[in-house]
Tab-separated table of C-alpha atoms and ligand atoms in Angstrom:
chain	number	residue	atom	x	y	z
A	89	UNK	CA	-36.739	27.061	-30.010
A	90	UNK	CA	-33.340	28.160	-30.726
A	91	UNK	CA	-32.117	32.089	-30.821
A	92	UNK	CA	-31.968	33.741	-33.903
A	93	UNK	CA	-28.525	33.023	-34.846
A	94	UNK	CA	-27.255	36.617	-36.720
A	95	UNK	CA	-24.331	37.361	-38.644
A	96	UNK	CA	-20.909	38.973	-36.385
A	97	UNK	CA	-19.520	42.168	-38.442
A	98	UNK	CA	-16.057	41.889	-38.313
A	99	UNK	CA	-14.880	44.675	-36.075
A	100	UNK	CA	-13.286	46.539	-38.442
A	101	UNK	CA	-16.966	46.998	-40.500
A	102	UNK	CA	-18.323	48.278	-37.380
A	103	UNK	CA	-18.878	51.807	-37.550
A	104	UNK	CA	-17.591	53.588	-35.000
A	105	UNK	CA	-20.367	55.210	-34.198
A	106	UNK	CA	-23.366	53.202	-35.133
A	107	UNK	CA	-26.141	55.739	-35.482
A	108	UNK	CA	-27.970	56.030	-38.760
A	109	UNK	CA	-31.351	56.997	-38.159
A	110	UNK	CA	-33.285	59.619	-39.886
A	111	UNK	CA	-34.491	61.292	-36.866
A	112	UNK	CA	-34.209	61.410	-33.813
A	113	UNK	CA	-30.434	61.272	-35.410
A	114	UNK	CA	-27.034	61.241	-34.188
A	115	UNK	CA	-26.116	63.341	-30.834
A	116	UNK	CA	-22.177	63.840	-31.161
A	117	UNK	CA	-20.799	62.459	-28.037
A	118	UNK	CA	-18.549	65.787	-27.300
A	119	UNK	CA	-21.927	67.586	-27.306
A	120	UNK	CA	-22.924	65.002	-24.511
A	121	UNK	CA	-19.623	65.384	-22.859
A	122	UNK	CA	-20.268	69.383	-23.227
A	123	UNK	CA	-23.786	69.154	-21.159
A	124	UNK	CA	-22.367	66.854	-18.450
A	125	UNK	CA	-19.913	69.862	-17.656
A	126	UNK	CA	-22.132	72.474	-17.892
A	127	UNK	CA	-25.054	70.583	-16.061
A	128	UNK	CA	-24.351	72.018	-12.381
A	129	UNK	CA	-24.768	75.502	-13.075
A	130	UNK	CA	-26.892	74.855	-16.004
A	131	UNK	CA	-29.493	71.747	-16.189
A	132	UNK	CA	-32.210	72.520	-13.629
A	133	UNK	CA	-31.912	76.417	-13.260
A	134	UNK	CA	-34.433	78.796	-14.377
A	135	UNK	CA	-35.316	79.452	-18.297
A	136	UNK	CA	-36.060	83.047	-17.379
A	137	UNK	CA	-32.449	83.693	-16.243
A	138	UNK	CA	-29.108	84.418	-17.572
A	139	UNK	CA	-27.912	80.974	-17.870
A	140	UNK	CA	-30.390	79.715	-19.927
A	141	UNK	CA	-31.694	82.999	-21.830
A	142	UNK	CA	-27.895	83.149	-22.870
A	143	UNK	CA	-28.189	80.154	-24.535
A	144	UNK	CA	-31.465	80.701	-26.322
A	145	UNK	CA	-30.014	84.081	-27.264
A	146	UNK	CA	-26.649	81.725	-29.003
A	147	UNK	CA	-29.238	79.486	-31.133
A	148	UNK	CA	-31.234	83.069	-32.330
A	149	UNK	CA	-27.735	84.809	-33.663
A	150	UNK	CA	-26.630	81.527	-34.680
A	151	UNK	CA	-29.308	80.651	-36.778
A	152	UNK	CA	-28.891	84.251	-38.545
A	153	UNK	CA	-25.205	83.542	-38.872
A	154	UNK	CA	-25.627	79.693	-40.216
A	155	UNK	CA	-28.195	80.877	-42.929
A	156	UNK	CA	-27.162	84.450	-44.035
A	157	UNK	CA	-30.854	85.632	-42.473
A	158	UNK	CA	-31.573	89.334	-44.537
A	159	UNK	CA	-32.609	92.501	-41.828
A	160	UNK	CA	-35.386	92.069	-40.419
A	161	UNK	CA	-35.550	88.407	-40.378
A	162	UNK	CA	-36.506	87.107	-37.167
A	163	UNK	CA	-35.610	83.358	-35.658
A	164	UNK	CA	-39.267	82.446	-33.653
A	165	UNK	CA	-38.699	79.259	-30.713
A	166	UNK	CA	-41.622	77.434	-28.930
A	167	UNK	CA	-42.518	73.897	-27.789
A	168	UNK	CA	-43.820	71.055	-29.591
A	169	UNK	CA	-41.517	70.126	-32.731
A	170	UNK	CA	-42.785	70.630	-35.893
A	171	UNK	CA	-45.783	69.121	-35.706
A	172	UNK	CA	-47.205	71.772	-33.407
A	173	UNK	CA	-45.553	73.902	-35.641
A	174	UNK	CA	-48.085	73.195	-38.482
A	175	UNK	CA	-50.806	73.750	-36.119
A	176	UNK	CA	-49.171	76.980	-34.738
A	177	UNK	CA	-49.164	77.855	-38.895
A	178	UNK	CA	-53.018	76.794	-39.424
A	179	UNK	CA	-54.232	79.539	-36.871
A	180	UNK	CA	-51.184	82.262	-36.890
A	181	UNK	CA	-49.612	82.062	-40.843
A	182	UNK	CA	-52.152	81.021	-43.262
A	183	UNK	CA	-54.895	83.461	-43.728
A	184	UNK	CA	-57.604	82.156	-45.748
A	185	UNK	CA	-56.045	79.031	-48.365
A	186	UNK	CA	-53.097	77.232	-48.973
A	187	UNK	CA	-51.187	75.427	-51.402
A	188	UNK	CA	-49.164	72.375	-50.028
A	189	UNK	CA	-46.961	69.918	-52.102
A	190	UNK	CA	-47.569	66.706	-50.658
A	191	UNK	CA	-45.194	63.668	-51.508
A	192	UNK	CA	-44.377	61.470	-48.883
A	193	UNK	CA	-45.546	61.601	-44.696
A	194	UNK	CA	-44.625	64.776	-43.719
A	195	UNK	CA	-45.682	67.085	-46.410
A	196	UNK	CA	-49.015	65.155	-46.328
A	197	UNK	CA	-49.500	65.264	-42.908
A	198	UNK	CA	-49.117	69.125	-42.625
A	199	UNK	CA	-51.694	69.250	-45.752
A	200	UNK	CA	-54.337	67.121	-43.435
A	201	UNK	CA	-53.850	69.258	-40.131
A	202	UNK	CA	-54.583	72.352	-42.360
A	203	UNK	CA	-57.588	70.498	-44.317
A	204	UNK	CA	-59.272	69.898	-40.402
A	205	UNK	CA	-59.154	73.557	-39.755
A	206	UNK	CA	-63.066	75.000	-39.610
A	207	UNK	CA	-61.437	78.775	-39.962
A	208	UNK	CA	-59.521	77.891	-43.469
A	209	UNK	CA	-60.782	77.278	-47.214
A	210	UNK	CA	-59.927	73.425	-48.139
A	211	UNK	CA	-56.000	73.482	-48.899
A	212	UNK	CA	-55.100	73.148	-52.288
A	213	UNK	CA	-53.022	69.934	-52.572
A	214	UNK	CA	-50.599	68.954	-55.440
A	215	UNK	CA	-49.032	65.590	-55.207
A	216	UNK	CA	-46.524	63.280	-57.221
A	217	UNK	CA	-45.826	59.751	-56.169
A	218	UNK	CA	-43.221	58.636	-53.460
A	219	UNK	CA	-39.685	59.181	-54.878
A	220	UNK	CA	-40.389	62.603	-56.756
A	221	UNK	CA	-41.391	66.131	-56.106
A	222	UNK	CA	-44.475	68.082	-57.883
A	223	UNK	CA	-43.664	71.839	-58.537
A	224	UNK	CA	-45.623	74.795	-56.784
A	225	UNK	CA	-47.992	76.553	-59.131
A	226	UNK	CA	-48.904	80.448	-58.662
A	227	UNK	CA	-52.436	81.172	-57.657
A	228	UNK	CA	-54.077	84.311	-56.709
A	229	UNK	CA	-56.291	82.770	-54.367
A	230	UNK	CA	-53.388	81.177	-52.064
A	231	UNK	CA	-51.872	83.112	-49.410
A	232	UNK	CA	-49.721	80.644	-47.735
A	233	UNK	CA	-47.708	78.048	-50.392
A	234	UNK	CA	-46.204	75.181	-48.175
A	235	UNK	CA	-43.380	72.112	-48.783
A	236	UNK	CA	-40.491	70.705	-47.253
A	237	UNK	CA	-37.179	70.869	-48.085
A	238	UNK	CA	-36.056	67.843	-47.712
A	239	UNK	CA	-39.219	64.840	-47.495
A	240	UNK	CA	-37.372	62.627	-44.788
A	241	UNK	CA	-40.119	59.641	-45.651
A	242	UNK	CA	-38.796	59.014	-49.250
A	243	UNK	CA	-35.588	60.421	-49.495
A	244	UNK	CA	-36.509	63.583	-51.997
A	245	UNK	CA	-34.841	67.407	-51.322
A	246	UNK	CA	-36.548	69.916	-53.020
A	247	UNK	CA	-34.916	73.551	-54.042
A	248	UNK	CA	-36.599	76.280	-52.095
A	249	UNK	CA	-37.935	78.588	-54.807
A	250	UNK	CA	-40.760	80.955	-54.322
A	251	UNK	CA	-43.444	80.428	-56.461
A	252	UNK	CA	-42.938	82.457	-60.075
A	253	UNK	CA	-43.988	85.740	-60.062
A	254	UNK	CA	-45.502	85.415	-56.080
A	255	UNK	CA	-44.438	88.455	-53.904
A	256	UNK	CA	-44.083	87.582	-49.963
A	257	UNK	CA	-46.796	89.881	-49.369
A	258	UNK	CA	-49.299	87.797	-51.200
A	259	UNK	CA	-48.017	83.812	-50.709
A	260	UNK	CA	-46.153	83.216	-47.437
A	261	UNK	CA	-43.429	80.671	-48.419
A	262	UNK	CA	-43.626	78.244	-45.285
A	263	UNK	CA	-40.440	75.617	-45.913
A	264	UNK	CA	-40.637	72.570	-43.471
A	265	UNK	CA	-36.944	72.078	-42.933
A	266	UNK	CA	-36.896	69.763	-40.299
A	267	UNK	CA	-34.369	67.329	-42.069
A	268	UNK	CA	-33.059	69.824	-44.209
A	269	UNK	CA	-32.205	72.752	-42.414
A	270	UNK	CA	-28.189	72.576	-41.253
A	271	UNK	CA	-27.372	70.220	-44.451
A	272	UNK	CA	-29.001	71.623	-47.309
A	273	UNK	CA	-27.747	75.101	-48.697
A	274	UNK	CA	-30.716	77.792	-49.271
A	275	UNK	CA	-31.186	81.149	-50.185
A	276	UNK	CA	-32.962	83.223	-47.557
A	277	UNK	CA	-34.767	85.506	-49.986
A	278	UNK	CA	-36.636	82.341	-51.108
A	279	UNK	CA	-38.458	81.415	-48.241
A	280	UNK	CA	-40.759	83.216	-45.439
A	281	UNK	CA	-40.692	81.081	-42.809
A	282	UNK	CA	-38.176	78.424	-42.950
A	283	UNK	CA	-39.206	76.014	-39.894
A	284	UNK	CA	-37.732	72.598	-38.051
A	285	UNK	CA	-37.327	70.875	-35.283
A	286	UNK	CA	-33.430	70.296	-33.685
A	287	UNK	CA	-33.845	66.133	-33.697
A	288	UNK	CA	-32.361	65.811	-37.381
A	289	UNK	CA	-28.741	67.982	-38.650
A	290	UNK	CA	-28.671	69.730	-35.071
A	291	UNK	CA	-27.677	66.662	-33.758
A	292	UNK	CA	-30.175	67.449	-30.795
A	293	UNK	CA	-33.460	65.954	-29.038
A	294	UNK	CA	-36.853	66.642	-30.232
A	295	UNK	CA	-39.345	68.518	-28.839
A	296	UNK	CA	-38.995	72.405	-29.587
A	297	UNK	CA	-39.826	74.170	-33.470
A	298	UNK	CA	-37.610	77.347	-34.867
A	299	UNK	CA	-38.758	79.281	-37.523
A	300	UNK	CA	-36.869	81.643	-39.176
A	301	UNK	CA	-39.219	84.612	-40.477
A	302	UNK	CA	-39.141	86.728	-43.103
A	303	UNK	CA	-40.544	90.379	-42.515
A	304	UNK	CA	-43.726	89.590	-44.120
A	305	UNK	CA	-44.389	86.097	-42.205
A	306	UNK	CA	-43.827	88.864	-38.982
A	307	UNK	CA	-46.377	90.832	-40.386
A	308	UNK	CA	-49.094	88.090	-41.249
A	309	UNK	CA	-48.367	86.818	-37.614
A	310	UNK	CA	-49.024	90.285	-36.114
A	311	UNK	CA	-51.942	90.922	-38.031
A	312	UNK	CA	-53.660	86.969	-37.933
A	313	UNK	CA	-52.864	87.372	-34.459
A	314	UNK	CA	-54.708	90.991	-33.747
A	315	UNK	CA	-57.338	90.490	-36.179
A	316	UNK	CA	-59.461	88.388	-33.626
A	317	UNK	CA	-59.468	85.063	-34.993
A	318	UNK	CA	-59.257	82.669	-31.814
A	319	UNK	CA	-55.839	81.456	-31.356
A	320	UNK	CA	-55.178	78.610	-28.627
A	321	UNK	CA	-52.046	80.780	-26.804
A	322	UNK	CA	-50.033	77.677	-26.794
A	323	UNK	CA	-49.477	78.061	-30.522
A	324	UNK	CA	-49.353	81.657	-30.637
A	325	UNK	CA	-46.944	82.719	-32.976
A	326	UNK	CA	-47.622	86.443	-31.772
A	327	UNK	CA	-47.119	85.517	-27.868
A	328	UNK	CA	-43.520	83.163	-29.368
A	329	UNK	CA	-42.587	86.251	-31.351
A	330	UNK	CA	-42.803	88.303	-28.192
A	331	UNK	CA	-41.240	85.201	-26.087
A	332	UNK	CA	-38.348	84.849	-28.454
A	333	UNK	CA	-37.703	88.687	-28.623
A	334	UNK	CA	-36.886	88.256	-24.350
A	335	UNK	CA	-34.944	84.942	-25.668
A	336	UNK	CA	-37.238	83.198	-24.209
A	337	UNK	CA	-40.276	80.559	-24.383
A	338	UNK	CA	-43.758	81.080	-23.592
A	339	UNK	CA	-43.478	77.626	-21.215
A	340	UNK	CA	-41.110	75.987	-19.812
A	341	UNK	CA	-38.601	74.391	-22.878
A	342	UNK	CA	-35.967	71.423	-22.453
A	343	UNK	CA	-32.586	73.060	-21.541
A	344	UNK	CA	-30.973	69.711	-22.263
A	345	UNK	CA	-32.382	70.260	-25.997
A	346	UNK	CA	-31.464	73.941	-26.405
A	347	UNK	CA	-27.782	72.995	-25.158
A	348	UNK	CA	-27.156	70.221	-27.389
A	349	UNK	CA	-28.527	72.535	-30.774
A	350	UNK	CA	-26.091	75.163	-29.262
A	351	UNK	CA	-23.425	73.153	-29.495
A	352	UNK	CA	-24.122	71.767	-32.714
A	353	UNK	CA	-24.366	75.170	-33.999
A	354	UNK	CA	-21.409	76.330	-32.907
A	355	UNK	CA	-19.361	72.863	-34.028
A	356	UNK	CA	-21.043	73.863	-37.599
A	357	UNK	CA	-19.749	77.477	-37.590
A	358	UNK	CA	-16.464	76.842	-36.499
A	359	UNK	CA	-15.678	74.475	-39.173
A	360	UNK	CA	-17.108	76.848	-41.631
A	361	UNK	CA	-20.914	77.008	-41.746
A	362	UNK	CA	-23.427	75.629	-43.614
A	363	UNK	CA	-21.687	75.565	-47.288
A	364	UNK	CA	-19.064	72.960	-45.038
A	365	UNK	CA	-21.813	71.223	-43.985
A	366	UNK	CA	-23.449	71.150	-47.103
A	367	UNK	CA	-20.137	70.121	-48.246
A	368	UNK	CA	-19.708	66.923	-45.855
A	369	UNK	CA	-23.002	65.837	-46.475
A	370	UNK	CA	-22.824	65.835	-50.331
A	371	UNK	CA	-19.731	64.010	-49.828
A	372	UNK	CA	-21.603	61.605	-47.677
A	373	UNK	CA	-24.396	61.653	-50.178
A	374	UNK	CA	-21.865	60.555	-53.146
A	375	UNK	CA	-20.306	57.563	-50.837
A	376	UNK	CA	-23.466	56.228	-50.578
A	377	UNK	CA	-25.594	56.566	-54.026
A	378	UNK	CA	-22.237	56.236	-55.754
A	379	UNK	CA	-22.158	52.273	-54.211
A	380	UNK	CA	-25.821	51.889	-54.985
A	381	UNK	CA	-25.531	52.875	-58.237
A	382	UNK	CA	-22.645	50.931	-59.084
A	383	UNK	CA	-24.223	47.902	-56.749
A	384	UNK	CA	-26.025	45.126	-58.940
A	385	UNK	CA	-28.574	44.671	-56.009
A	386	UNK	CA	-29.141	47.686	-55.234
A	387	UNK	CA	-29.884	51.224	-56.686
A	388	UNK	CA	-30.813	54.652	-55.198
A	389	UNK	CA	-34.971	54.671	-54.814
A	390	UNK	CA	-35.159	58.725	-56.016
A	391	UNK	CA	-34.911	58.110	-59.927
A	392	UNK	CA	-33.701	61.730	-61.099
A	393	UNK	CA	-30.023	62.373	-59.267
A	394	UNK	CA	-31.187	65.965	-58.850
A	395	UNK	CA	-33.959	65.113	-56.172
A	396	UNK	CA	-31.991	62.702	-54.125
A	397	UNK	CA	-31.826	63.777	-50.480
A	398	UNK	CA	-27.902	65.245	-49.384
A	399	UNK	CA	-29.522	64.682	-46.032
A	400	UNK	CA	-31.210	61.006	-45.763
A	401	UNK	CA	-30.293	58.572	-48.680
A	402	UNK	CA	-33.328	55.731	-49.399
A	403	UNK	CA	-31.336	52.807	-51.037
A	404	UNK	CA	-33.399	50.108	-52.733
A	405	UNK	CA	-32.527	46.379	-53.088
A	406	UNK	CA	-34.238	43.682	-55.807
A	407	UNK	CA	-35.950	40.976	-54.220
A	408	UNK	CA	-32.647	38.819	-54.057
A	409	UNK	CA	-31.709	40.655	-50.722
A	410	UNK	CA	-34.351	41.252	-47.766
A	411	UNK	CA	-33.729	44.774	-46.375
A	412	UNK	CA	-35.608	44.323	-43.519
A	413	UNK	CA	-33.125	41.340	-42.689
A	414	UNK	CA	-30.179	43.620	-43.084
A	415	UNK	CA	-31.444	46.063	-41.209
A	416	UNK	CA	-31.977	43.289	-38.562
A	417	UNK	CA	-28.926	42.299	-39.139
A	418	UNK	CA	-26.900	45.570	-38.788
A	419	UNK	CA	-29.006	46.566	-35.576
A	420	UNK	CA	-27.668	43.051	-33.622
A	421	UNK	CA	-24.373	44.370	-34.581
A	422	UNK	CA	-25.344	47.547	-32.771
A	423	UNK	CA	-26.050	49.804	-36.316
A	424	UNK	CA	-29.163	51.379	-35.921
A	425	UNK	CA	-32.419	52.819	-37.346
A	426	UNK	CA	-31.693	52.049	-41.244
A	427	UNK	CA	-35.039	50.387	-41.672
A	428	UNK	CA	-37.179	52.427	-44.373
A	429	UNK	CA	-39.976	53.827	-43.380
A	430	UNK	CA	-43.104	51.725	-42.384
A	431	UNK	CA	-45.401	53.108	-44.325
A	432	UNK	CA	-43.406	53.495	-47.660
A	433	UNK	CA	-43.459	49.496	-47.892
A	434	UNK	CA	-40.615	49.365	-49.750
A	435	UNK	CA	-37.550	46.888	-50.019
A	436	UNK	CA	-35.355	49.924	-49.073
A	437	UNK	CA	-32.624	51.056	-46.130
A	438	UNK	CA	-33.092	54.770	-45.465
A	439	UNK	CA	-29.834	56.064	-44.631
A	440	UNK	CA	-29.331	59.457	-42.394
A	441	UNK	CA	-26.144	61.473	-44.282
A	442	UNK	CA	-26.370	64.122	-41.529
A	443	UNK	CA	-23.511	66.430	-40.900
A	444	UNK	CA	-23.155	64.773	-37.254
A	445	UNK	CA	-22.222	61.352	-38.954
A	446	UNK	CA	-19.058	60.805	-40.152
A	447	UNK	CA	-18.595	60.211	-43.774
A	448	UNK	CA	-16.149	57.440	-42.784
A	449	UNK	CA	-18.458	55.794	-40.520
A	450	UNK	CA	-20.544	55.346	-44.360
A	451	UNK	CA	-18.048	54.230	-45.795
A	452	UNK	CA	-17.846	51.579	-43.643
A	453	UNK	CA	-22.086	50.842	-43.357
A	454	UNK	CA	-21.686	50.336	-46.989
A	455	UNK	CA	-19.138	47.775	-46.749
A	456	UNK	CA	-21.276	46.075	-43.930
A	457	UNK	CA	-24.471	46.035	-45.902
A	458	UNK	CA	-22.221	44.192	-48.904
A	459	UNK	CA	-20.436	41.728	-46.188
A	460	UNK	CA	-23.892	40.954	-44.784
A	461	UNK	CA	-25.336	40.735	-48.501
A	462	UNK	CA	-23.300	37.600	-49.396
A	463	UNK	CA	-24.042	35.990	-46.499
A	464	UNK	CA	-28.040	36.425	-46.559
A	465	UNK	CA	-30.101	33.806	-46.335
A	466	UNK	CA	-31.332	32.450	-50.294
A	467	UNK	CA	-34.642	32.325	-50.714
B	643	PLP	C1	-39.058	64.623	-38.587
B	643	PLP	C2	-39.884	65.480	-39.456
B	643	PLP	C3	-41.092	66.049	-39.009
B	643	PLP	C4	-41.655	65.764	-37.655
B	643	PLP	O1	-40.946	66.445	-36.668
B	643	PLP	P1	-41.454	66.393	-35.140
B	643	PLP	O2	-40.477	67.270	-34.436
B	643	PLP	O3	-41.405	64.961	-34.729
B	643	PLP	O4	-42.834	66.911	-35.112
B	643	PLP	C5	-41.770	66.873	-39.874
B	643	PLP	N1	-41.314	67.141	-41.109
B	643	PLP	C6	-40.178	66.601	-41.575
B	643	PLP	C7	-39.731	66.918	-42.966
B	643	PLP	C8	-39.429	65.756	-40.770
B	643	PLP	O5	-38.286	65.226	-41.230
């Protein structure tokens, strides 16, 4: 048995920073750098005191800065990523039925938690195949209407539109911007409760959910919450409301976590927001769909331009070129997590656009993935 013998990039088609993944994403090294400083006073000192409160109270104004949050608007923190998050929504945000769009992983998955819950009607669920986006349809007899803004499986951003004709009151918008939120630009009147997790565009570690909500997602909280359904307190959105109001969590969060997203915030509003970081990443968007769409072998999976992700690109190749061996490829050469994901099964690299990563540094992948193209093995 010999080694696998892989192709050498040339150094100057390394990236210089090789990070590509969809999530967990990019962590800019000055945010690193920024930790290590702060670490003595800071890492390993009490989440109920200055120090840390201080920076919990940074991510809540932040967060109101970044996306233009209306009066009254309230940013919500707990433990668990957004995947507690849905569960945290099944007891505390949707009161009887909701309407989910589900087209890839994540979408689906939140319809499934909500379609196990014994208190709830059976979600309704529209779906379109992988690569597109089905459209929310008004119904009287949904409360809660739920998608995500970006759906990080396929590749597909969605515009975050209320439902025609739906007042807050009676459908709860709940966005799932996990992958979205930071890159994407939205309109804050649009949504109700506009949720992620900091492991995607604020360049952070996983492990803690923020929700931005809207007065009436406050209310439906407040009144879910006191109306004596049984709510496991962990996933109280009532006891995180009151939590978040002390800027605080109800348990003990990562401080490592909360610094990094601080940082990343605050490297996002000095350089002008989110309409600059919406900026870099459609730039980043048109390096990379703009080669695939010229490419011969390749072409951008998301059919209409209008739907393709500003914030994770899914690049298909024909059956000349094995993605899975460039992928292998690019991660000996230290370029990681642009393998598609598993469960798509496609003959794709997903591709995280990210404000964190550098538009340069894809500039550079894409000259890579053509460098390693004519030297893949024929078959
Ligand atoms: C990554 C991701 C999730 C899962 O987030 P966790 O923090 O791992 O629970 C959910 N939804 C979307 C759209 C995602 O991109």
């Amino acid at each position: 048995m010999t080694d696998v013998e892989h192709v050498r990039l040339p150094a100057e088609l390394v990236p210089a920073d090789g990070r590509f993944g969809s999530g967990p994403s990019k962590v800019r090294d000055e945010a690193v750098a920024a930790l290590a400083a702060a670490a003595p006073t800071y890492l390993g000192t009490s989440h109920r005191q200055p120090a840390v409160k201080s920076v919990v109270r940074r991510i809540r104004d932040d967060l109101t800065s970044l996306f233009g949050l209306p009066d009254g608007y309230e940013v919500l923190l707990g433990l668990g990523g957004t995947t507690v998050f849905w569960d945290a929504a099944v007891f505390g945000l949707i009161e009887r039925r909701s309407q989910h769009l589900a087209f890839g992983e994540f979408s689906a998955k939140f319809a499934s938690a909500v379609a196990g819950a014994p208190h709830l009607d059976a979600p309704e669920i529209i779906e379109s195949p992988p690569g597109t986006h089905p459209e929310l349809v008004a119904d009287p007899g949904v409360d809660a209407y739920a998608f995500p803004h970006n759906e990080t499986s396929t590749g597909v951003m969605a515009d975050v539109r209320r439902p025609e004709g739906v007042a807050a009151e009676d459908g709860l918008v709940l966005v799932d911007a996990t992958s979205g939120a930071g890159g994407l630009r939205v309109d804050p009147t649009q949504f109700d409760v506009y949720y992620f997790a900091p492991q995607k565009c604020f360049a952070s570690d996983g492990g803690l959910w923020i929700a931005c909500c809207s007065p009436a997602a406050i209310a439906r909280i407040e009144r879910l919450a006191a109306s004596g359904r049984w709510i496991p307190p962990s996933i109280d959105l009532a006891i995180a409301l009151e939590n978040s109001r002390l800027d605080q969590t109800y348990n003990t969060p990562a401080l490592a976590t909360l610094f990094l997203m601080a940082h990343q915030l605050e490297w996002i509003l000095e350089h002008g927001g989110l309409e600059w970081a919406a900026s870099r990443c459609d730039r980043s968007a048109e390096i990379v769909y703009g080669w695939a769409e010229a490419h011969d072998r390749a072409q951008p999976f998301v059919a209409k331009p209008a739907e393709r992700s500003h914030v994770n690109a899914t690049i298909d190749f024909d059956e000349s070129v094995d993605a899975n061996w460039l992928a292998a490829e690019l991660r000996a050469n230290a370029v990681v997590d642009t393998e598609s994901y598993r469960k798509l099964g496609r003959n794709q690299l997903r591709i995280a656009l990210y404000p964190a990563i550098e538009p340069d540094d894809l500039a550079t992948l894409i000259r890579a993935i053509d460098y390693l193209i004519e030297r893949a093995p024929r078959h």
